[in-house]
Amino acid sequence: RHNRECSDQSFALMGSASTGKATLARMFGRLVELPFVEIDANACNDVNDIAVGIAKVLESTKVNNAQYPTLELQNLGGGEFMLPPCIVFINEVDCLTPKVEQGFRQAVAGTMTTNGFTLDTTAICWIVASSQHLLPDAFAHFITIRLKPLIVDEVAQVVSLHNPDLPAEVCRLVARHASTPRESLAFANEMRAEFEMNGGDWQKIVAVVAQDLGVTNTTPWLNRLGSGRN
């Protein structure tokens, strides 16, 4: 839109750990070119923490195009402020305390009251993430996106994209020893370091690294998710 507002596009990202919820939220923020605020529900003790998190991001946002002045915080006077269009991502939203959740529900409805200030939040696009199957009724109107863990071949593709010099069979070996892309990339780095120091066959290298990390094909590194991986 001409004013960049996309508050009617709020999302609920559902999925187990390491399925890419936070990554997807950040990608959406870059796509719409709006200030992106990330709030960790586990570290949120008061609704004011959400307001402060938004304020800090807006302070560091530079408006280089006068066509979009709405990206600046608008002081309406009398302790009232209008927040500009921005993306606010609440990770692990189900971990919010009842007190904070109540304030967050009000913010989603359009108003946030904290420390004597009233903030108009109608222009915010909210994105919440949860590893639970259900969310509170307050988020029933959010667009729900359910994410699933990647299978071995998909993780191998990610490894290959970041390590184009590694043979396909090596990328698959890496993927079989990790549950998520992040883990697989770290595992690949360990393998590369071992190869540069001692050389040798990749099959032996993956065995050495797996032993160092205390994992095997049947005992995944950290947490292999789901039973359908191959």
Short mmCIF file of C-alpha atoms in Angstrom, two decimals:
data_model
loop_
_atom_site.label_atom_id
_atom_site.label_comp_id
_atom_site.label_asym_id
_atom_site.label_seq_id
_atom_site.Cartn_x
_atom_site.Cartn_y
_atom_site.Cartn_z
CA ARG A 1 0.00 0.00 0.00
CA HIS A 2 1.05 3.62 -0.41
CA ASN A 3 1.56 3.90 3.36
CA ARG A 4 3.18 0.44 3.65
CA GLU A 5 0.56 -0.77 6.12
CA CYS A 6 -0.03 -4.53 6.12
CA SER A 7 -1.68 -4.96 9.52
CA ASP A 8 -4.36 -7.18 8.00
CA GLN A 9 -1.65 -9.73 7.16
CA SER A 10 -0.85 -11.00 10.66
CA PHE A 11 0.49 -14.57 10.81
CA ALA A 12 0.71 -17.48 13.24
CA LEU A 13 3.68 -19.73 12.45
CA MET A 14 3.20 -23.19 13.93
CA GLY A 15 5.82 -25.92 14.05
CA SER A 16 8.28 -27.80 16.20
CA ALA A 17 11.69 -26.38 17.09
CA SER A 18 14.06 -25.58 14.21
CA THR A 19 11.43 -25.70 11.47
CA GLY A 20 12.29 -22.14 10.38
CA LYS A 21 9.62 -20.03 12.08
CA ALA A 22 11.93 -17.14 13.01
CA THR A 23 13.75 -17.34 9.67
CA LEU A 24 10.47 -17.13 7.74
CA ALA A 25 9.35 -14.12 9.82
CA ARG A 26 12.61 -12.27 9.12
CA MET A 27 12.34 -13.05 5.41
CA PHE A 28 8.85 -11.55 5.35
CA GLY A 29 10.16 -8.42 7.08
CA ARG A 30 12.84 -8.01 4.42
CA LEU A 31 10.29 -8.63 1.68
CA VAL A 32 7.92 -5.83 2.72
CA GLU A 33 10.85 -3.56 3.73
CA LEU A 34 9.40 -2.60 7.09
CA PRO A 35 11.11 -2.22 10.49
CA PHE A 36 11.35 -5.70 12.03
CA VAL A 37 10.99 -6.16 15.79
CA GLU A 38 11.73 -9.54 17.36
CA ILE A 39 10.47 -10.23 20.88
CA ASP A 40 11.44 -13.31 22.89
CA ALA A 41 8.41 -14.29 24.94
CA ASN A 42 10.61 -16.06 27.49
CA ALA A 43 12.35 -12.76 28.28
CA CYS A 44 9.19 -10.64 28.24
CA ASN A 45 8.14 -9.79 31.80
CA ASP A 46 5.77 -6.92 31.04
CA VAL A 47 3.91 -5.53 28.04
CA ASN A 48 6.27 -2.55 28.37
CA ASP A 49 9.06 -4.87 27.18
CA ILE A 50 7.22 -5.16 23.87
CA ALA A 51 6.84 -1.38 23.63
CA VAL A 52 10.52 -0.84 24.43
CA GLY A 53 11.56 -3.44 21.85
CA ILE A 54 9.54 -1.63 19.19
CA ALA A 55 10.89 1.79 20.22
CA LYS A 56 14.52 0.64 20.01
CA VAL A 57 14.07 -0.64 16.47
CA LEU A 58 12.28 2.52 15.35
CA GLU A 59 15.06 4.67 16.80
CA SER A 60 17.57 2.93 14.56
CA THR A 61 15.33 3.04 11.46
CA LYS A 62 16.43 5.63 8.94
CA VAL A 63 13.75 7.05 6.68
CA ASN A 64 15.60 7.88 3.45
CA ASN A 65 12.49 8.44 1.35
CA ALA A 66 10.15 11.28 2.30
CA GLN A 67 7.38 9.38 0.52
CA TYR A 68 7.08 7.16 3.59
CA PRO A 69 7.06 9.44 6.66
CA THR A 70 4.76 6.96 8.41
CA LEU A 71 7.80 4.85 9.29
CA GLU A 72 8.49 7.37 12.05
CA LEU A 73 6.86 7.33 15.49
CA GLN A 74 4.13 9.98 15.60
CA ASN A 75 3.65 11.89 18.86
CA LEU A 76 -0.03 12.84 19.12
CA GLY A 77 0.44 14.67 22.41
CA GLY A 78 -1.04 13.99 25.82
CA GLY A 79 0.97 10.80 26.19
CA GLU A 80 -0.49 9.28 23.03
CA PHE A 81 1.63 7.91 20.20
CA MET A 82 0.88 6.26 16.89
CA LEU A 83 3.20 3.44 15.93
CA PRO A 84 4.14 3.32 12.26
CA PRO A 85 3.74 0.26 10.04
CA CYS A 86 6.21 -2.37 11.21
CA ILE A 87 6.54 -6.11 11.72
CA VAL A 88 6.47 -7.31 15.33
CA PHE A 89 7.46 -10.95 15.75
CA ILE A 90 6.69 -12.70 19.07
CA ASN A 91 8.58 -15.98 19.27
CA GLU A 92 7.19 -18.79 21.46
CA VAL A 93 4.09 -16.70 22.12
CA ASP A 94 2.58 -19.46 24.27
CA CYS A 95 5.29 -18.72 26.87
CA LEU A 96 3.88 -15.25 27.63
CA THR A 97 2.70 -14.87 31.20
CA PRO A 98 -1.06 -14.29 31.63
CA LYS A 99 -0.42 -10.63 32.51
CA VAL A 100 1.67 -9.98 29.41
CA GLU A 101 -0.70 -11.96 27.22
CA GLN A 102 -3.58 -9.77 28.32
CA GLY A 103 -1.66 -6.63 27.34
CA PHE A 104 -0.63 -8.26 24.08
CA ARG A 105 -4.26 -9.10 23.26
CA GLN A 106 -5.09 -5.40 23.66
CA ALA A 107 -2.16 -4.45 21.42
CA VAL A 108 -3.38 -6.86 18.74
CA ALA A 109 -6.82 -5.22 19.03
CA GLY A 110 -5.22 -1.82 18.38
CA THR A 111 -4.11 -0.22 21.65
CA MET A 112 -1.18 -0.72 24.00
CA THR A 113 -1.20 1.03 27.38
CA THR A 114 2.03 1.09 29.38
CA ASN A 115 3.70 3.37 31.95
CA GLY A 116 1.13 6.10 31.44
CA PHE A 117 1.45 6.11 27.65
CA THR A 118 -1.12 4.98 25.10
CA LEU A 119 0.16 3.55 21.83
CA ASP A 120 -1.97 3.17 18.72
CA THR A 121 -0.92 -0.22 17.31
CA THR A 122 -3.44 -0.52 14.46
CA ALA A 123 -0.73 -0.29 11.76
CA ILE A 124 1.36 -3.18 13.11
CA CYS A 125 1.62 -6.51 11.33
CA TRP A 126 1.92 -9.11 14.08
CA ILE A 127 3.64 -12.45 13.59
CA VAL A 128 3.52 -15.00 16.39
CA ALA A 129 5.32 -18.34 16.52
CA SER A 130 4.52 -21.38 18.59
CA SER A 131 5.55 -25.02 18.83
CA GLN A 132 2.11 -25.86 20.25
CA HIS A 133 -0.74 -27.23 18.14
CA LEU A 134 -3.28 -24.63 19.26
CA LEU A 135 -3.16 -20.91 19.94
CA PRO A 136 -5.42 -18.78 22.17
CA ASP A 137 -8.65 -17.46 20.64
CA ALA A 138 -7.11 -13.98 20.45
CA PHE A 139 -5.09 -15.10 17.43
CA ALA A 140 -7.91 -16.95 15.66
CA HIS A 141 -7.99 -14.35 12.87
CA PHE A 142 -4.25 -14.73 12.18
CA ILE A 143 -3.26 -16.47 8.97
CA THR A 144 -1.94 -19.84 10.17
CA ILE A 145 1.11 -21.41 8.51
CA ARG A 146 2.18 -24.86 9.71
CA LEU A 147 5.82 -25.82 9.17
CA LYS A 148 7.24 -29.34 9.12
CA PRO A 149 10.81 -30.60 9.73
CA LEU A 150 12.87 -31.16 6.59
CA ILE A 151 13.67 -34.68 5.45
CA VAL A 152 17.27 -35.79 4.86
CA ASP A 153 17.30 -34.97 1.13
CA GLU A 154 16.03 -31.43 1.83
CA VAL A 155 18.66 -30.85 4.51
CA ALA A 156 21.30 -32.15 2.08
CA GLN A 157 20.18 -29.54 -0.45
CA VAL A 158 20.69 -26.80 2.13
CA VAL A 159 24.19 -28.13 2.89
CA SER A 160 24.97 -28.17 -0.83
CA LEU A 161 23.81 -24.57 -1.31
CA HIS A 162 26.22 -23.40 1.40
CA ASN A 163 28.99 -25.80 0.38
CA PRO A 164 28.86 -26.06 -3.44
CA ASP A 165 32.29 -27.72 -3.55
CA LEU A 166 31.13 -30.72 -1.49
CA PRO A 167 29.98 -33.79 -3.47
CA ALA A 168 26.28 -34.64 -3.23
CA GLU A 169 26.98 -37.87 -1.36
CA VAL A 170 28.97 -35.94 1.26
CA CYS A 171 26.11 -33.46 1.74
CA ARG A 172 23.77 -36.39 2.32
CA LEU A 173 26.18 -37.91 4.84
CA VAL A 174 26.13 -34.63 6.72
CA ALA A 175 22.32 -34.46 6.60
CA ARG A 176 21.99 -37.94 8.07
CA HIS A 177 23.91 -36.81 11.15
CA ALA A 178 21.87 -33.66 11.83
CA SER A 179 18.23 -32.81 12.43
CA THR A 180 18.07 -29.25 11.14
CA PRO A 181 19.79 -27.07 8.54
CA ARG A 182 21.59 -25.11 11.28
CA GLU A 183 22.98 -28.28 12.82
CA SER A 184 23.94 -29.71 9.42
CA LEU A 185 25.87 -26.58 8.43
CA ALA A 186 27.79 -26.67 11.70
CA PHE A 187 28.48 -30.38 11.17
CA ALA A 188 29.73 -29.63 7.63
CA ASN A 189 32.07 -26.97 9.01
CA GLU A 190 33.52 -29.51 11.45
CA MET A 191 34.03 -31.96 8.58
CA ARG A 192 35.74 -29.32 6.46
CA ALA A 193 38.07 -28.41 9.33
CA GLU A 194 38.95 -32.09 9.85
CA PHE A 195 39.63 -32.52 6.13
CA GLU A 196 41.88 -29.44 5.99
CA MET A 197 43.88 -30.62 9.01
CA ASN A 198 44.21 -34.33 8.31
CA GLY A 199 42.77 -35.04 4.85
CA GLY A 200 41.43 -38.50 4.12
CA ASP A 201 38.27 -40.17 2.89
CA TRP A 202 34.97 -38.40 3.54
CA GLN A 203 33.42 -41.55 4.98
CA LYS A 204 36.19 -41.71 7.56
CA ILE A 205 35.98 -37.98 8.20
CA VAL A 206 32.24 -38.08 8.93
CA ALA A 207 32.87 -40.99 11.32
CA VAL A 208 35.60 -39.02 13.13
CA VAL A 209 33.45 -35.89 13.44
CA ALA A 210 30.43 -37.90 14.55
CA GLN A 211 32.52 -39.62 17.21
CA ASP A 212 33.89 -36.28 18.40
CA LEU A 213 30.34 -34.95 18.69
CA GLY A 214 29.03 -38.17 20.20
CA VAL A 215 26.51 -38.98 17.48
CA THR A 216 25.79 -41.79 15.02
CA ASN A 217 23.36 -42.27 12.15
CA THR A 218 20.82 -43.62 14.61
CA THR A 219 21.62 -41.16 17.39
CA PRO A 220 21.19 -37.74 15.78
CA TRP A 221 23.10 -34.67 16.70
CA LEU A 222 21.03 -32.79 19.30
CA ASN A 223 17.47 -33.76 18.34
CA ARG A 224 16.30 -35.63 15.28
CA LEU A 225 12.66 -34.60 14.80
CA GLY A 226 9.93 -36.86 13.53
CA SER A 227 9.96 -40.53 12.59
CA GLY A 228 9.53 -40.06 8.86
CA ARG A 229 13.11 -39.03 8.09
CA ASN A 230 15.07 -41.34 5.83
#
